[in-house]
Coordinates of C-alpha atoms in Angstrom, one line a residue:
X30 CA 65.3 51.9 176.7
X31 CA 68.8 50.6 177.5
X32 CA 71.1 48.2 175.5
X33 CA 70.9 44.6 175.0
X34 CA 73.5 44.1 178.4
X35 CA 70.8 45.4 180.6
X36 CA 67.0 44.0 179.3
X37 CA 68.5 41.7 176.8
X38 CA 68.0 40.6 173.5
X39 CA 64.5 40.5 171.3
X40 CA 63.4 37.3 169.2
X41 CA 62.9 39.9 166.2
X42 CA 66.8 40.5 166.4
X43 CA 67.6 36.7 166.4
X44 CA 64.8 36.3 164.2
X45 CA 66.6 38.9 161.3
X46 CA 70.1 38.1 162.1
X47 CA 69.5 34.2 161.7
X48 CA 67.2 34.4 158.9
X49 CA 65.0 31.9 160.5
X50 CA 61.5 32.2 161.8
X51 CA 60.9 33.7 165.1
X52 CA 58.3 30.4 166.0
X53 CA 61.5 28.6 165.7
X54 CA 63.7 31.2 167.2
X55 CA 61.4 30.6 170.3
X56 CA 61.3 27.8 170.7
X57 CA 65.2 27.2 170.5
X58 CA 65.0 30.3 173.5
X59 CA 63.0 28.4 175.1
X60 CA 65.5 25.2 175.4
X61 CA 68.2 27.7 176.1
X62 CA 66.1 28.6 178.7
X63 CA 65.3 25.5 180.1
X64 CA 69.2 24.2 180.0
X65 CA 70.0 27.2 182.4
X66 CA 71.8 29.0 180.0
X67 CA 69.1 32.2 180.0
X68 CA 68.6 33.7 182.9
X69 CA 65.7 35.7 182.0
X70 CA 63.2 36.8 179.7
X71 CA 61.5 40.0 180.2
X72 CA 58.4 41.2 177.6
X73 CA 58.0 44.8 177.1
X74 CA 55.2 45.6 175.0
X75 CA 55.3 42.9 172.0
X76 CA 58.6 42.4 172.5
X77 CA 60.3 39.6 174.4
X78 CA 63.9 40.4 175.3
X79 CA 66.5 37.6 176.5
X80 CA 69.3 37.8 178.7
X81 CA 72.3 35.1 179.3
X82 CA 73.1 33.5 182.4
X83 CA 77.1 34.2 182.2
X84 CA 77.8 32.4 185.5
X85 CA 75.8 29.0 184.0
X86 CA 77.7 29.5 180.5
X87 CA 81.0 30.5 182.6
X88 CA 81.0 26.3 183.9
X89 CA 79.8 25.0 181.1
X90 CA 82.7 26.4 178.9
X91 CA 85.0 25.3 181.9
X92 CA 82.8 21.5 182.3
X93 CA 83.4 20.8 178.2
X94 CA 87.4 20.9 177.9
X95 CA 87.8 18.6 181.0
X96 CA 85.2 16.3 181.5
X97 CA 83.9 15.8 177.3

């Protein structure tokens, strides 16, 4: 399996890194998702792994110094 840079990153990792539930975890993905700042989510097995949008988060980070 390759490294979170190529298929992502899983709930369980936020999950034990945050030290919050992966329910919640999800559902804050899921938001993520929805905003434009994940491009993809990809299950393998149990797992489901997330990946960032960098162009999205690119603007974003460039929208919020001039126009906030």
């Amino acid at each position: 399996m390759g490294n979170f840079r190529d298929i992502g990153v899983c709930v369980s990792q936020f999950h034990q890194k945050l030290n919050i539930t992966q329910s919640t975890v999800s559902q804050y993905l899921s938001i993520l998702q929805k905003a434009g700042l994940i491009v993809s989510s990809t299950r393998i097995g149990k797992w489901t792994y997330y990946k960032r949008d960098e162009e999205n988060i690119l603007q974003l980070a460039e929208f919020i110094p001039q126009d906030i």
